[in-house]
Short mmCIF file of C-alpha atoms in Angstrom, two decimals:
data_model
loop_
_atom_site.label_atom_id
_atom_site.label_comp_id
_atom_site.label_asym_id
_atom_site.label_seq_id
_atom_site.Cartn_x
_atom_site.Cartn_y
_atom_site.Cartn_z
CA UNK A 1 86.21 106.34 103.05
CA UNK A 2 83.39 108.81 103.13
CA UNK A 3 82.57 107.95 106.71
CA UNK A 4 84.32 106.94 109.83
CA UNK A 5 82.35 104.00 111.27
CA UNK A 6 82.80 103.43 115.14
CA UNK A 7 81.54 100.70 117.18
CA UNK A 8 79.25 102.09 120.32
CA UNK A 9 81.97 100.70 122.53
CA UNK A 10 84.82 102.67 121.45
CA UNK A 11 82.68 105.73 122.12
CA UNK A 12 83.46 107.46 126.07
CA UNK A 13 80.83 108.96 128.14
CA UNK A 14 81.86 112.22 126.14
CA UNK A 15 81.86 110.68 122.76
CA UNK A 16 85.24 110.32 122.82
CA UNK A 17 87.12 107.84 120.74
CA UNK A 18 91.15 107.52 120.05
CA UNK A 19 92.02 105.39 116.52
CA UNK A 20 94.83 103.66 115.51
CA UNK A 21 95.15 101.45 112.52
CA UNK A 22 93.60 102.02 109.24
CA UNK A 23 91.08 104.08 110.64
CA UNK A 24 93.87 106.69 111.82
CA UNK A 25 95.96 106.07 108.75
CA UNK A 26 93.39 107.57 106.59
CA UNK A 27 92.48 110.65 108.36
CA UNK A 28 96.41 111.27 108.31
CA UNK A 29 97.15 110.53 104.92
CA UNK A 30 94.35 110.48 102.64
CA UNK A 31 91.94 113.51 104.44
CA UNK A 32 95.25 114.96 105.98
CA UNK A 33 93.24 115.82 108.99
CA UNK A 34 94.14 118.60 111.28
CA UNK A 35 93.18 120.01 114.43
CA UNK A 36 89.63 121.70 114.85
CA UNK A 37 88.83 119.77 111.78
CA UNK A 38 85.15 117.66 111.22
CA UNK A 39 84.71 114.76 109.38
CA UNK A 40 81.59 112.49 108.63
CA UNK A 41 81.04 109.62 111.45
CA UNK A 42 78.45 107.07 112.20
CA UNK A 43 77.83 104.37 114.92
CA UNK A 44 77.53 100.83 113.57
CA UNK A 45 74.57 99.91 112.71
CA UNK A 46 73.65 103.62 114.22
CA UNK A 47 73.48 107.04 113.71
CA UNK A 48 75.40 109.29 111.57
CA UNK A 49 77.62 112.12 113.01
CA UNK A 50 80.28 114.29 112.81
CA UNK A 51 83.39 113.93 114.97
CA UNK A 52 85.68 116.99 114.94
CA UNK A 53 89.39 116.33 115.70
CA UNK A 54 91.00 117.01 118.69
CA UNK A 55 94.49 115.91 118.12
CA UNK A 56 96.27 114.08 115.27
CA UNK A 57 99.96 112.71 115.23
CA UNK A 58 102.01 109.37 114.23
CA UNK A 59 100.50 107.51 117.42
CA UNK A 60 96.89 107.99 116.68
CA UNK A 61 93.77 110.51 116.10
CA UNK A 62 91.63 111.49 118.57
CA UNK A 63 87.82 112.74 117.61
CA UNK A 64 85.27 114.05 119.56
CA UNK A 65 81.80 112.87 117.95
CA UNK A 66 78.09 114.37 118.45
CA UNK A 67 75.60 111.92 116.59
CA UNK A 68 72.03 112.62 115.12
CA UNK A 69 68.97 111.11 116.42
CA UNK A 70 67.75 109.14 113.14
CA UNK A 71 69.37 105.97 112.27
CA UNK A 72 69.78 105.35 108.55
CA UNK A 73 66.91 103.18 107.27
CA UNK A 74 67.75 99.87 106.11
CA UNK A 75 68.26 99.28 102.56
CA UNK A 76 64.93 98.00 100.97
CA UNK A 77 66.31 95.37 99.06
CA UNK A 78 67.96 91.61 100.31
CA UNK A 79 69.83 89.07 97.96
CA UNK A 80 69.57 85.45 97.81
CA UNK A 81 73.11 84.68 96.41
CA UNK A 82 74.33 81.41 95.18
CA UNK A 83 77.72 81.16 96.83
CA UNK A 84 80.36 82.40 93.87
CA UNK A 85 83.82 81.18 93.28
CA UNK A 86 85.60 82.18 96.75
CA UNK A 87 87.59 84.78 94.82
CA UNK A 88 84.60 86.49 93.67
CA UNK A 89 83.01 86.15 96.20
CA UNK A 90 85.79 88.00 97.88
CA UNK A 91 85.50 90.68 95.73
CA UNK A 92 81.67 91.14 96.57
CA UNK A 93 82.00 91.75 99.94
CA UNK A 94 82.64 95.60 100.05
CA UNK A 95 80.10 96.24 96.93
CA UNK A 96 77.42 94.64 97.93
CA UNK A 97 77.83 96.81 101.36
CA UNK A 98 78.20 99.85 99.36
CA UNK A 99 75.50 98.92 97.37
CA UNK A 100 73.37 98.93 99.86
CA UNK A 101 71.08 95.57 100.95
CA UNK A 102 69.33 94.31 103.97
CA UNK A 103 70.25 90.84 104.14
CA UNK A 104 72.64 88.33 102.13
CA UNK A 105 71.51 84.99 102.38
CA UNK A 106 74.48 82.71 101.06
CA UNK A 107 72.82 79.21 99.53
CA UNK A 108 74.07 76.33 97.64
CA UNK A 109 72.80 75.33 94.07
CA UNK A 110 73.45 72.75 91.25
CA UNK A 111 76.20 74.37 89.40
CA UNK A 112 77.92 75.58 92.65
CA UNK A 113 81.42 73.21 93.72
CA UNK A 114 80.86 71.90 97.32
CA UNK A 115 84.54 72.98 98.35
CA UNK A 116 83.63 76.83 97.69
CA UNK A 117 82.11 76.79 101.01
CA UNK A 118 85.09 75.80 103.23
CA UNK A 119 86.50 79.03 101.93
CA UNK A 120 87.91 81.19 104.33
CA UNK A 121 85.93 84.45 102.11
CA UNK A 122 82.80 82.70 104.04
CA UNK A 123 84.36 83.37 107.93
CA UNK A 124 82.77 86.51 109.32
CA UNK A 125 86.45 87.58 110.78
CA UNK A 126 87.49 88.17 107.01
CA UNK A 127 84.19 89.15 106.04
CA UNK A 128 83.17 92.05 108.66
CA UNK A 129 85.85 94.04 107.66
CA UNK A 130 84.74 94.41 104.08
CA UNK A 131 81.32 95.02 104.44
CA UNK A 132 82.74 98.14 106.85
CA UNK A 133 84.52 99.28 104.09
CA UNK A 134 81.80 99.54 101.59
CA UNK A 135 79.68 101.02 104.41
CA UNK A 136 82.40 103.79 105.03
CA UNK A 137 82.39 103.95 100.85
CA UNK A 138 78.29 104.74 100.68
CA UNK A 139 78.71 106.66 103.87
CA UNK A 140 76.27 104.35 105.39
CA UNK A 141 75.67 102.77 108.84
CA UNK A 142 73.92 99.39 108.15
CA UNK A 143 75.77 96.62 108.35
CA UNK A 144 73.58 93.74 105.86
CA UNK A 145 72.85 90.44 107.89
CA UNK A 146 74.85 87.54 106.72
CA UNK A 147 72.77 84.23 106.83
CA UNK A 148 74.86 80.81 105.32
CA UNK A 149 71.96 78.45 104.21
CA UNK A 150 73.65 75.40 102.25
CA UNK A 151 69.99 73.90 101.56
CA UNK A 152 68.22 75.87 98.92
CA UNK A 153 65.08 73.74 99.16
CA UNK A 154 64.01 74.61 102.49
CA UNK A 155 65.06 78.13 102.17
CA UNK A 156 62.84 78.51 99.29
CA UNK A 157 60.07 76.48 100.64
CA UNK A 158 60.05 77.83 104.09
CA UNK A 159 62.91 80.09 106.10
CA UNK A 160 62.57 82.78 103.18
CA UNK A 161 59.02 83.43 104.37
CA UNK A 162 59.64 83.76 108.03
CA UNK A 163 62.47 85.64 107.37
CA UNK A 164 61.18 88.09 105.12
CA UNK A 165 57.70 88.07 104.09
CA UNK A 166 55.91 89.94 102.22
CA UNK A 167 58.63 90.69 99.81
CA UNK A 168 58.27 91.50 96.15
CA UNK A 169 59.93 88.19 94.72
CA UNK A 170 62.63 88.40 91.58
CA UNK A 171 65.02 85.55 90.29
CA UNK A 172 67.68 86.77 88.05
CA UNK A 173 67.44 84.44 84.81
CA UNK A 174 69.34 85.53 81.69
CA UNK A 175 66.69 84.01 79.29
CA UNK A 176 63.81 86.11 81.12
CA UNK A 177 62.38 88.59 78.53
CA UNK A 178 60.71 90.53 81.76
CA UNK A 179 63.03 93.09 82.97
CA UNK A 180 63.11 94.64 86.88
CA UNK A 181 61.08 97.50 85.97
CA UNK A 182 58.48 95.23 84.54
CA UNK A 183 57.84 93.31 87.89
CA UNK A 184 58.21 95.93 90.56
CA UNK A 185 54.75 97.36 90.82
CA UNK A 186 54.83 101.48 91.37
CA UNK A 187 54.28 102.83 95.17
CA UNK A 188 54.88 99.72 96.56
CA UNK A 189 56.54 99.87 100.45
CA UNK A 190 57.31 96.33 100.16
CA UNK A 191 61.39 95.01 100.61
CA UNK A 192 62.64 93.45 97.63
CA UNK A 193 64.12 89.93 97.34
CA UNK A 194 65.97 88.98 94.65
CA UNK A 195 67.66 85.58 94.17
CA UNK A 196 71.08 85.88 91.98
CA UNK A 197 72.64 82.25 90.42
CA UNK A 198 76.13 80.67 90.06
CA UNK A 199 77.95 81.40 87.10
CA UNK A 200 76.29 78.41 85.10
CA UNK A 201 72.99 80.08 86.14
CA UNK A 202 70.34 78.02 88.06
CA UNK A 203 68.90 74.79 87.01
CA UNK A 204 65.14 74.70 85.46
CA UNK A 205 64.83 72.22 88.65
CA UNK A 206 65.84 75.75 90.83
CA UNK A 207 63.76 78.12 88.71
CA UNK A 208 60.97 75.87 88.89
CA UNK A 209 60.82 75.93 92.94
CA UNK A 210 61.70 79.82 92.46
CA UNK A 211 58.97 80.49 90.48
CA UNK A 212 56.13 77.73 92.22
CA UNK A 213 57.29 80.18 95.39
CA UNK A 214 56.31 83.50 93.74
CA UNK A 215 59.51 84.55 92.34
CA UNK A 216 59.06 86.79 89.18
CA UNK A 217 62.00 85.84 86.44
CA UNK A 218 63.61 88.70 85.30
CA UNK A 219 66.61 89.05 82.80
CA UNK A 220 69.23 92.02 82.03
CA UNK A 221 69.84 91.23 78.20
CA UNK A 222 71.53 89.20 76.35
CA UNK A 223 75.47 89.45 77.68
CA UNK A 224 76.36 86.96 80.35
CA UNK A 225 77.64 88.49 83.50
CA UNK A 226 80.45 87.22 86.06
CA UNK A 227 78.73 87.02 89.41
CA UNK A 228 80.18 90.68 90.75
CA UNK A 229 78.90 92.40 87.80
CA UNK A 230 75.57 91.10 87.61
CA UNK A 231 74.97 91.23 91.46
CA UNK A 232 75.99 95.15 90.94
CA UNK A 233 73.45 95.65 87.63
CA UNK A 234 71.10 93.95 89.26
CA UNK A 235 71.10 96.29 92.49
CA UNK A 236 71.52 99.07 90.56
CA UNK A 237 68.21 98.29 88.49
CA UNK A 238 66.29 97.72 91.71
CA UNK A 239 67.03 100.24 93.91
CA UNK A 240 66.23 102.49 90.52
CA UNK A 241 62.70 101.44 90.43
CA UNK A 242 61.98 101.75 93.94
CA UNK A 243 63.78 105.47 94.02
CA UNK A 244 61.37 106.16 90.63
CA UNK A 245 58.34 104.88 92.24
CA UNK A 246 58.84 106.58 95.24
CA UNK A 247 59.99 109.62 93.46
CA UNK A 248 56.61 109.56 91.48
CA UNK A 249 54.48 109.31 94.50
CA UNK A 250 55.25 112.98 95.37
CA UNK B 1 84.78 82.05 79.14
CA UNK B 2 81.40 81.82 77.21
CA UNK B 3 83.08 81.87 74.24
CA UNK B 4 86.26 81.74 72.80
CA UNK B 5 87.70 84.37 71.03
CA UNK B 6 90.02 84.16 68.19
CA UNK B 7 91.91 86.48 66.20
CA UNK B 8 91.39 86.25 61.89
CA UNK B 9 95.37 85.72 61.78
CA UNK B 10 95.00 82.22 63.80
CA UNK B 11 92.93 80.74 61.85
CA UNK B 12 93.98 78.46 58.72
CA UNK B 13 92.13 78.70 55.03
CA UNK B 14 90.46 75.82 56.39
CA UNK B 15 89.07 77.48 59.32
CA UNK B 16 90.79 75.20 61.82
CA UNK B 17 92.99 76.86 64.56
CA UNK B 18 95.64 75.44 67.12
CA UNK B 19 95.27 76.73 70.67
CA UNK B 20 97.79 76.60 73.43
CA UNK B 21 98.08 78.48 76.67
CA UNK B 22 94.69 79.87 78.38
CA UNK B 23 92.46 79.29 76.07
CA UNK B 24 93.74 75.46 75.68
CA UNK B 25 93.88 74.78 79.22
CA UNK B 26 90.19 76.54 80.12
CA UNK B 27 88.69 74.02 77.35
CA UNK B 28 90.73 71.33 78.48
CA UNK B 29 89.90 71.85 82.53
CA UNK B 30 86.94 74.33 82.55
CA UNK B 31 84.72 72.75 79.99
CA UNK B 32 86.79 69.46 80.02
CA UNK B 33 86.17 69.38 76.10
CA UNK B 34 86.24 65.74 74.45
CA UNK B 35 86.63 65.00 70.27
CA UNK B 36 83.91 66.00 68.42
CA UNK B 37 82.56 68.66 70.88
CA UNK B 38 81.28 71.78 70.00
CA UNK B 39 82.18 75.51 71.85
CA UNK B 40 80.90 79.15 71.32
CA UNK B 41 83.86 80.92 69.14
CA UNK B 42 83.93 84.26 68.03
CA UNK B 43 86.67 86.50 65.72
CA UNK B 44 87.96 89.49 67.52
CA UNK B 45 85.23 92.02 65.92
CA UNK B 46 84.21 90.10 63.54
CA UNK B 47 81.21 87.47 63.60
CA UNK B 48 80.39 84.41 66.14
CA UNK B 49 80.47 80.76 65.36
CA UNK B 50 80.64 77.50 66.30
CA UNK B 51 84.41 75.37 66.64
CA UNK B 52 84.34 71.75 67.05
CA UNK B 53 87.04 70.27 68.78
CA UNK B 54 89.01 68.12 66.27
CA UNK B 55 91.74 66.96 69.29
CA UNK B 56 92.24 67.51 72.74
CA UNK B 57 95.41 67.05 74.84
CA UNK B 58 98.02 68.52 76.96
CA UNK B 59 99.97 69.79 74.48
CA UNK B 60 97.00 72.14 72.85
CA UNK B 61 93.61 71.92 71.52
CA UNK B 62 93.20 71.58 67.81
CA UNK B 63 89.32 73.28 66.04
CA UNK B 64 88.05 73.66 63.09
CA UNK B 65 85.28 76.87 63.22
CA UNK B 66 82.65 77.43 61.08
CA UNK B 67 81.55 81.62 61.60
CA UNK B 68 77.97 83.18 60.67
CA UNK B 69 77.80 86.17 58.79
CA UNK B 70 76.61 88.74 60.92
CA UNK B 71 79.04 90.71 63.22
CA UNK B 72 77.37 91.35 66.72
CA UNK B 73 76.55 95.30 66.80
CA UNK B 74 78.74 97.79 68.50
CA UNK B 75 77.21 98.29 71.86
CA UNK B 76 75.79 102.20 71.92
CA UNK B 77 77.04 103.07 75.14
CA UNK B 78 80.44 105.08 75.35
CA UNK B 79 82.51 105.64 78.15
CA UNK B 80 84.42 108.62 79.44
CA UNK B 81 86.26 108.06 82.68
CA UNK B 82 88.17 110.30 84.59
CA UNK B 83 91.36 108.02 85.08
CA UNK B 84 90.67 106.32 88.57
CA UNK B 85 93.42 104.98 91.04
CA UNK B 86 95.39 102.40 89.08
CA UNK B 87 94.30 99.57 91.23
CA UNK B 88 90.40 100.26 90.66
CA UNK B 89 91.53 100.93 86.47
CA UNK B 90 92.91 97.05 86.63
CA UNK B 91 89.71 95.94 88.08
CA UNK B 92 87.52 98.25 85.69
CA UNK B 93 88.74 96.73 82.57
CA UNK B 94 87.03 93.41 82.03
CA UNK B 95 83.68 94.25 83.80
CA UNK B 96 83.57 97.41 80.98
CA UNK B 97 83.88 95.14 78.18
CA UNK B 98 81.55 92.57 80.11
CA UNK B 99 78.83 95.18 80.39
CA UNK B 100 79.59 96.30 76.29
CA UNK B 101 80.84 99.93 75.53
CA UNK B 102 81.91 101.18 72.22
CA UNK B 103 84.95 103.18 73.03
CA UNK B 104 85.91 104.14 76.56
CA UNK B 105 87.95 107.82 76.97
CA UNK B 106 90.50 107.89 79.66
CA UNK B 107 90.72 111.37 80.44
CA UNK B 108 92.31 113.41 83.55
CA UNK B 109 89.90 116.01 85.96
CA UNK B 110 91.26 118.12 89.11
CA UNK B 111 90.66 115.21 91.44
CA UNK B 112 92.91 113.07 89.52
CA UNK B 113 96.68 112.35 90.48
CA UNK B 114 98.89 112.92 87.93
CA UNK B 115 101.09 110.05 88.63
CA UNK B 116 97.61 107.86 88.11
CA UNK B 117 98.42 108.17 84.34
CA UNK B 118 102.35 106.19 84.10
CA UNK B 119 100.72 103.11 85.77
CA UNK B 120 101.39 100.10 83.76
CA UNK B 121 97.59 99.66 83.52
CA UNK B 122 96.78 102.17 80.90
CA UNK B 123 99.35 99.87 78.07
CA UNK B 124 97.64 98.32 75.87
CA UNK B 125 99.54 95.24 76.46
CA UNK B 126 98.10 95.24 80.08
CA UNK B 127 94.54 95.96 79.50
CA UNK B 128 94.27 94.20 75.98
CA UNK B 129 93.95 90.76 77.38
CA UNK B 130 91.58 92.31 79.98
CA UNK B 131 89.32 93.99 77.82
CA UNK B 132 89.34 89.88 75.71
CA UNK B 133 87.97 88.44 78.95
CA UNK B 134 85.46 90.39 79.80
CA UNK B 135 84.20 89.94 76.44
CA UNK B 136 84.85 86.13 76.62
CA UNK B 137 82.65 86.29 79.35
CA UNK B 138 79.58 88.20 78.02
CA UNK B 139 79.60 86.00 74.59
CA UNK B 140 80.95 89.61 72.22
CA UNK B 141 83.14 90.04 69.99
CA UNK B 142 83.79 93.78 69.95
CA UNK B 143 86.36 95.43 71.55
CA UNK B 144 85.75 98.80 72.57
CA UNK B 145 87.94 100.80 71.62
CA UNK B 146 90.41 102.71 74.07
CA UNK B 147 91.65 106.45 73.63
CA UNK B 148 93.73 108.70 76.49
CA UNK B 149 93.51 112.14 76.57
CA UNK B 150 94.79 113.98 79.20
CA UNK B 151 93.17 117.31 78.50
CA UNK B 152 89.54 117.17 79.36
CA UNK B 153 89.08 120.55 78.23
CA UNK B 154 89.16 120.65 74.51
CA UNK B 155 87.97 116.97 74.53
CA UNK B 156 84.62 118.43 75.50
CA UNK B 157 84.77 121.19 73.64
CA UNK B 158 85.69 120.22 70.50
CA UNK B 159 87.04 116.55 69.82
CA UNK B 160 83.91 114.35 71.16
CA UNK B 161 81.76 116.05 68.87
CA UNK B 162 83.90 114.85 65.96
CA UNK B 163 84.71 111.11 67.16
CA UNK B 164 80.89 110.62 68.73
CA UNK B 165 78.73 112.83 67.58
CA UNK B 166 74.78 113.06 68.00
CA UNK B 167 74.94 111.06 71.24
CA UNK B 168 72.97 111.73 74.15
CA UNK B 169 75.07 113.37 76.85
CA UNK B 170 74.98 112.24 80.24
CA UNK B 171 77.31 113.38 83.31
CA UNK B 172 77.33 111.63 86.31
CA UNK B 173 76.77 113.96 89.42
CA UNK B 174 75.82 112.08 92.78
CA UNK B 175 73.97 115.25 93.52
CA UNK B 176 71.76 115.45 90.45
CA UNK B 177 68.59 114.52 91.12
CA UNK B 178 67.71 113.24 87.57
CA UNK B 179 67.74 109.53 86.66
CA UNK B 180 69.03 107.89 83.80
CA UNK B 181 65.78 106.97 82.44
CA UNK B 182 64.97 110.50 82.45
CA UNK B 183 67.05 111.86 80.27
CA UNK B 184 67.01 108.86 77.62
CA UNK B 185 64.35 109.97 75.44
CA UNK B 186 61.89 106.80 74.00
CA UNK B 187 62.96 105.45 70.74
CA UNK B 188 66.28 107.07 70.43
CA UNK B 189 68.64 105.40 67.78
CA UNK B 190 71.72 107.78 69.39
CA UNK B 191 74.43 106.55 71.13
CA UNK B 192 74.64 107.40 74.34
CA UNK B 193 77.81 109.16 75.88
CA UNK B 194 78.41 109.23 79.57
CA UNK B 195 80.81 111.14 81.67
CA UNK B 196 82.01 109.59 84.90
CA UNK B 197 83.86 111.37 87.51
CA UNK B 198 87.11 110.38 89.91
CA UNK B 199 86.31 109.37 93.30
CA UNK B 200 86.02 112.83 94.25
CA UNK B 201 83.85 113.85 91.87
CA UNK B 202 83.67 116.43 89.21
CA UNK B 203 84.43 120.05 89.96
CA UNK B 204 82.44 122.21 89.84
CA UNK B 205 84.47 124.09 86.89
CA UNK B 206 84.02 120.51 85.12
CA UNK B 207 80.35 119.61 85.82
CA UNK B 208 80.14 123.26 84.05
CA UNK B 209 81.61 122.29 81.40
CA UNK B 210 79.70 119.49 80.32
CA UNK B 211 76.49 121.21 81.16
CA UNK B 212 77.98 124.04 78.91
CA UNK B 213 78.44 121.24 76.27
CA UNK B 214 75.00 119.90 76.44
CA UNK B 215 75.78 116.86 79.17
CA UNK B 216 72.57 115.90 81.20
CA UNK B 217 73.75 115.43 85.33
CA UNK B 218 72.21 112.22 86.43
CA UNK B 219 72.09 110.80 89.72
CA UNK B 220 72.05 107.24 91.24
CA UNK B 221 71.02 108.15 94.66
CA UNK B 222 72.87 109.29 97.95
CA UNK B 223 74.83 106.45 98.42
CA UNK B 224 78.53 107.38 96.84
CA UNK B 225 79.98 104.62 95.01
CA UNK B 226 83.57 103.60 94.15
CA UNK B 227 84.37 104.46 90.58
CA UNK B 228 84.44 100.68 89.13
CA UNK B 229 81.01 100.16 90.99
CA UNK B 230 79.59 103.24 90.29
CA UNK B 231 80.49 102.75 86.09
CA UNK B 232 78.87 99.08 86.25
CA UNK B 233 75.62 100.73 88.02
CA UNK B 234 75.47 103.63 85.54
CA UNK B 235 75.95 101.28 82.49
CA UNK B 236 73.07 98.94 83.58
CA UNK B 237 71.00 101.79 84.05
CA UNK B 238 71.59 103.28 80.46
CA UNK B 239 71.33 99.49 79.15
CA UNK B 240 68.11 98.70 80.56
CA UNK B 241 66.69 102.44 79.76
CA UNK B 242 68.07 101.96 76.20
CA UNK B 243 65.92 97.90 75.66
CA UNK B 244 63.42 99.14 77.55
CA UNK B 245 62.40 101.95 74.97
CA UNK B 246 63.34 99.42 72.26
CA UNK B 247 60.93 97.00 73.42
CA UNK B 248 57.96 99.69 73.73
CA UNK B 249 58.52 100.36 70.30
CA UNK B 250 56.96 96.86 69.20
#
């Protein structure tokens, strides 16, 4: 936890806030916070801050918090995911929040079992709490927007556009000989969208309507990745070339 | 499972092998394999092949393999990790051998806790059948190969030259602000050795160290990452940078 986030509610008039729970738990035991010290905090979806403690014991901490102006820009990149194996998907959560992405727009596809989706992993009361801790993780304030779309067609052919347009398109296909770098132009301001498949990969009906609707293939080599991993490589590539575009601007 | 990996000792004269257990049941259930069938096999570093399923039924699964002749290359990527909580370690295992290393170093750093290194997770019997999935999954034979070392010191200063030498050093250092594909010069035929940190990071006496022993500090950008995330992110990035100069060479 590299960050203590808050909700804007728990804050006082003074920016006061008493924890309990896990919260507490790990400023005793893990930072072994004192009294007088400051330690990183951030408002959901808010500023970051620090909050300086003004008393710790077995009942609770109490912080103090004074927050920055400038609220954490939102990550640049949103994934199109086709709903994994519930106990990947579990898994997920807290990465792809630490990872850092706009939106995650759940979807159904071919190769993905109908009874994945009746999995408690897809209830935002088990979910919220993950994607907190891979903010707290990154040390960021942004939680991503969770969308659950079970028809791919019309999300393809329609919502995707409303939703985000203008985005630079990618659909993760292991057979693609383009790679990431290939297909995100230099200087570009546009978000990224890219559109990760089930573990059987999508069907050449689903890349066809990915690619009739301007998404760019794109592959990572030869091995074949669980879900988790590729959804991490694949982040990892992206937000790469849009910090070495940007970077090459200057 | 993309493939299913056998060991030369379970296999007849005649090439045909009996499986039980795991590997039975995910052909049986997974792939719900019929007579006359044929699956992805591989020998445990040795080459791929085909098996075709002579019977099927709940007591085992019976093949007979045919194997090419060439043995998938050693990926060029190396690994040395600073021995991360125990938990994270059991996670790490089949995503690093998913994402292809040639040897991974297990080695202890000042942010490290000593009892971190009597888990049950650093026996081979643990992480052995770890280490097999993760290459079932990404279609490879070739297990990387595992070393512990709990003196970081004259591991940099002296026995990584002997066991991997003329590779391309890179430390991770969320601070740097050089990027992978920076440091990877075009066209290399090195290996490439990278250094990644516990969840507190390097010290500042160890980051010195590696610079000291010709280690490059790259950066991934400002959001800090948990160590199995972080080593799945670095090892795309030094994957792609690696087939990327490979393919500008045509």
């Amino acid at each position: 936890m590299n960050l203590i986030l808050l909700d804007e509610q728990e804050l006082n008039e003074r920016g006061e806030v008493r924890l309990t729970g896990r919260r507490a738990e790990h400023i005793r035991t893990v930072l072994q916070g004192r009294s007088g010290q400051s330690l990183w905090v951030g408002k959901v979806n808010g500023p970051l801050g620090t909050g300086m403690i003004k008393q710790v014991d077995e009942s609770g901490v109490q912080l103090r918090c004074v927050f920055g102006g400038e609220v954490p820009a939102l990550p640049r990149v949103d994934l199109l995911l086709a709903m994994p194996r519930p106990k990947v998907m579990k898994r997920l959560w807290a990465s792809l929040a630490a990872m850092g992405i706009g939106r995650l727009v759940i979807t159904n596809a071919q190769k993905v079992e109908r009874y994945y989706f009746d999995s408690h992993v897809l209830e935002s009361s088990f979910y919220e709490p993950l994607l907190r801790e891979g903010l707290e993780q990154a040390a960021d304030t942004r939680i991503p927007e969770v969308h659950i779309c079970r028809q791919l067609k019309p999300l393809v052919e329609d919502e995707l556009t409303t939703w985000i347009p203008d985005a630079v398109r990618l659909v993760s296909d292991p057979s693609a000989q383009q790679r990431v770098s290939d297909v995100i132009p230099p200087h570009i301001e546009n978000r990224v969208l890219v559109a990760v498949g089930p573990e059987g990969g999508w069907s050449a009906y689903e890349l066809d309507l990915f690619q009739a609707h301007g998404f760019h293939a794109v592959g990572m080599g030869p091995r074949t990745l669980r879900t988790d991993t590729a959804c991490v490589a694949m982040l990892a590539l992206i937000s790469d070339a849009l910090t070495a575009h940007a970077g090459s601007k200057d």
